Amino acid sequence: MSLVIFSSITWFLLGLFFVLPGKINRLDNALLFMTVILLNCNGSWIFIEEMKTIELAKPLPDYFAFLLFRTTVIPLLVVICHNLLLSALPAGWKTGWIVLAYGLLLLMEWLAVRYKIYTYIHWHLYYSMLYYLGLQILVFLFYKGFSHITAQED
């Protein structure tokens, strides 16, 4: 059941990503996506393997759902939120969509714990939210630096 839910949400987000207009071109979006994957996988490794704060499930469908969540859903939502931050939407709309996106992330995190994809040991949903916001801030700073460097080259 968990694999069906997580793969359906992944396909929905992929479709949403390609349909939404964005200020950032596809190449820069791909770079941001890969950067978020790199940051997220390293962060996950630290919290799961090194600090032992989260215990993963052993069955293959649950583990695959975990991989979909960490390598596709989180990076896509962070890149979508970054595109929304840079869009020409009014501030209220931006805030609403970003809160909705992070609400979806927390809902999926809650579903992962509920369906025993992983188990919290010394972790909480609040820590996850802080982690996602930190990831968003890192991506925002990375993109600012990247766009500054590419603007100097032109």
GROMACS .gro file of C-alpha atoms in nm:
model
  154
    1MET     CA    1   0.000   0.000   0.000
    2SER     CA    2   0.277   0.241   0.089
    3LEU     CA    3   0.454   0.187  -0.242
    4VAL     CA    4   0.135   0.266  -0.435
    5ILE     CA    5   0.077   0.586  -0.238
    6PHE     CA    6   0.434   0.709  -0.266
    7SER     CA    7   0.470   0.624  -0.636
    8SER     CA    8   0.137   0.792  -0.717
    9ILE     CA    9   0.240   1.110  -0.538
   10THR     CA   10   0.576   1.097  -0.716
   11TRP     CA   11   0.409   1.077  -1.057
   12PHE     CA   12   0.172   1.358  -0.964
   13LEU     CA   13   0.461   1.581  -0.858
   14LEU     CA   14   0.658   1.503  -1.173
   15GLY     CA   15   0.360   1.604  -1.384
   16LEU     CA   16   0.306   1.916  -1.176
   17PHE     CA   17   0.671   2.012  -1.209
   18PHE     CA   18   0.658   1.998  -1.588
   19VAL     CA   19   0.324   2.178  -1.615
   20LEU     CA   20   0.394   2.470  -1.381
   21PRO     CA   21   0.553   2.771  -1.546
   22GLY     CA   22   0.874   2.876  -1.385
   23LYS     CA   23   1.120   3.161  -1.403
   24ILE     CA   24   1.414   2.920  -1.391
   25ASN     CA   25   1.507   2.737  -1.712
   26ARG     CA   26   1.513   2.356  -1.735
   27LEU     CA   27   1.891   2.326  -1.711
   28ASP     CA   28   1.906   2.530  -1.390
   29ASN     CA   29   1.612   2.331  -1.251
   30ALA     CA   30   1.799   2.009  -1.327
   31LEU     CA   31   2.106   2.145  -1.147
   32LEU     CA   32   1.896   2.245  -0.846
   33PHE     CA   33   1.725   1.903  -0.845
   34MET     CA   34   2.059   1.721  -0.847
   35THR     CA   35   2.193   1.952  -0.575
   36VAL     CA   36   1.892   1.879  -0.354
   37ILE     CA   37   1.933   1.506  -0.413
   38LEU     CA   38   2.298   1.532  -0.310
   39LEU     CA   39   2.221   1.737   0.002
   40ASN     CA   40   1.919   1.526   0.097
   41CYS     CA   41   2.091   1.189   0.053
   42ASN     CA   42   2.388   1.304   0.259
   43GLY     CA   43   2.158   1.449   0.525
   44SER     CA   44   1.953   1.131   0.532
   45TRP     CA   45   2.268   0.924   0.564
   46ILE     CA   46   2.381   1.130   0.862
   47PHE     CA   47   2.046   1.106   1.042
   48ILE     CA   48   1.978   0.741   0.961
   49GLU     CA   49   2.314   0.566   0.960
   50GLU     CA   50   2.540   0.785   1.171
   51MET     CA   51   2.308   0.926   1.437
   52LYS     CA   52   2.069   0.626   1.437
   53THR     CA   53   1.765   0.853   1.479
   54ILE     CA   54   1.551   0.677   1.217
   55GLU     CA   55   1.523   0.302   1.155
   56LEU     CA   56   1.438   0.186   0.801
   57ALA     CA   57   1.203  -0.097   0.708
   58LYS     CA   58   1.350  -0.411   0.556
   59PRO     CA   59   1.084  -0.525   0.302
   60LEU     CA   60   1.175  -0.418  -0.051
   61PRO     CA   61   0.849  -0.231  -0.136
   62ASP     CA   62   0.877  -0.021   0.178
   63TYR     CA   63   1.245   0.049   0.116
   64PHE     CA   64   1.166   0.146  -0.244
   65ALA     CA   65   0.895   0.383  -0.118
   66PHE     CA   66   1.157   0.537   0.113
   67LEU     CA   67   1.395   0.582  -0.180
   68LEU     CA   68   1.123   0.743  -0.391
   69PHE     CA   69   1.046   0.984  -0.111
   70ARG     CA   70   1.407   1.081  -0.040
   71THR     CA   71   1.538   1.096  -0.398
   72THR     CA   72   1.237   1.225  -0.592
   73VAL     CA   73   0.957   1.373  -0.381
   74ILE     CA   74   1.164   1.588  -0.147
   75PRO     CA   75   1.389   1.732  -0.421
   76LEU     CA   76   1.092   1.796  -0.652
   77LEU     CA   77   0.897   1.979  -0.385
   78VAL     CA   78   1.199   2.186  -0.285
   79VAL     CA   79   1.264   2.284  -0.649
   80ILE     CA   80   0.892   2.358  -0.705
   81CYS     CA   81   0.893   2.580  -0.394
   82HIS     CA   82   1.207   2.755  -0.516
   83ASN     CA   83   1.039   2.822  -0.851
   84LEU     CA   84   0.735   2.956  -0.666
   85LEU     CA   85   0.956   3.187  -0.458
   86LEU     CA   86   1.100   3.339  -0.774
   87SER     CA   87   0.769   3.359  -0.960
   88ALA     CA   88   0.561   3.672  -1.017
   89LEU     CA   89   0.273   3.548  -0.801
   90PRO     CA   90   0.149   3.774  -0.520
   91ALA     CA   91   0.310   3.707  -0.181
   92GLY     CA   92  -0.009   3.556  -0.037
   93TRP     CA   93  -0.035   3.301  -0.318
   94LYS     CA   94   0.334   3.211  -0.286
   95THR     CA   95   0.299   3.161   0.087
   96GLY     CA   96  -0.014   2.949   0.046
   97TRP     CA   97   0.141   2.720  -0.215
   98ILE     CA   98   0.463   2.680  -0.019
   99VAL     CA   99   0.274   2.599   0.302
  100LEU     CA  100   0.070   2.346   0.103
  101ALA     CA  101   0.388   2.188  -0.040
  102TYR     CA  102   0.552   2.156   0.301
  103GLY     CA  103   0.225   2.030   0.444
  104LEU     CA  104   0.236   1.756   0.177
  105LEU     CA  105   0.593   1.674   0.279
  106LEU     CA  106   0.492   1.641   0.643
  107LEU     CA  107   0.186   1.435   0.549
  108MET     CA  108   0.407   1.197   0.351
  109GLU     CA  109   0.651   1.180   0.641
  110TRP     CA  110   0.362   1.095   0.872
  111LEU     CA  111   0.239   0.829   0.626
  112ALA     CA  112   0.588   0.680   0.611
  113VAL     CA  113   0.593   0.642   0.987
  114ARG     CA  114   0.234   0.515   0.994
  115TYR     CA  115   0.298   0.252   0.726
  116LYS     CA  116   0.625   0.157   0.899
  117ILE     CA  117   0.849   0.255   0.607
  118TYR     CA  118   1.072   0.386   0.880
  119THR     CA  119   1.045   0.433   1.253
  120TYR     CA  120   1.146   0.735   1.457
  121ILE     CA  121   1.384   0.662   1.742
  122HIS     CA  122   1.517   1.004   1.842
  123TRP     CA  123   1.335   1.207   1.576
  124HIS     CA  124   1.012   1.398   1.537
  125LEU     CA  125   0.806   1.564   1.264
  126TYR     CA  126   0.923   1.903   1.391
  127TYR     CA  127   1.283   1.802   1.322
  128SER     CA  128   1.182   1.696   0.972
  129MET     CA  129   1.019   2.032   0.910
  130LEU     CA  130   1.332   2.214   1.027
  131TYR     CA  131   1.539   1.988   0.803
  132TYR     CA  132   1.321   2.067   0.499
  133LEU     CA  133   1.331   2.441   0.569
  134GLY     CA  134   1.709   2.423   0.607
  135LEU     CA  135   1.727   2.237   0.277
  136GLN     CA  136   1.515   2.509   0.114
  137ILE     CA  137   1.741   2.782   0.251
  138LEU     CA  138   2.054   2.600   0.127
  139VAL     CA  139   1.903   2.565  -0.221
  140PHE     CA  140   1.805   2.933  -0.224
  141LEU     CA  141   2.160   3.037  -0.126
  142PHE     CA  142   2.314   2.794  -0.377
  143TYR     CA  143   2.097   2.931  -0.657
  144LYS     CA  144   2.177   3.291  -0.566
  145GLY     CA  145   2.548   3.213  -0.578
  146PHE     CA  146   2.514   3.014  -0.898
  147SER     CA  147   2.313   3.286  -1.074
  148HIS     CA  148   2.564   3.549  -0.955
  149ILE     CA  149   2.857   3.349  -1.098
  150THR     CA  150   2.682   3.282  -1.431
  151ALA     CA  151   2.579   3.650  -1.459
  152GLN     CA  152   2.946   3.754  -1.421
  153GLU     CA  153   3.046   3.518  -1.702
  154ASP     CA  154   2.807   3.688  -1.947
   0.00000   0.00000   0.00000
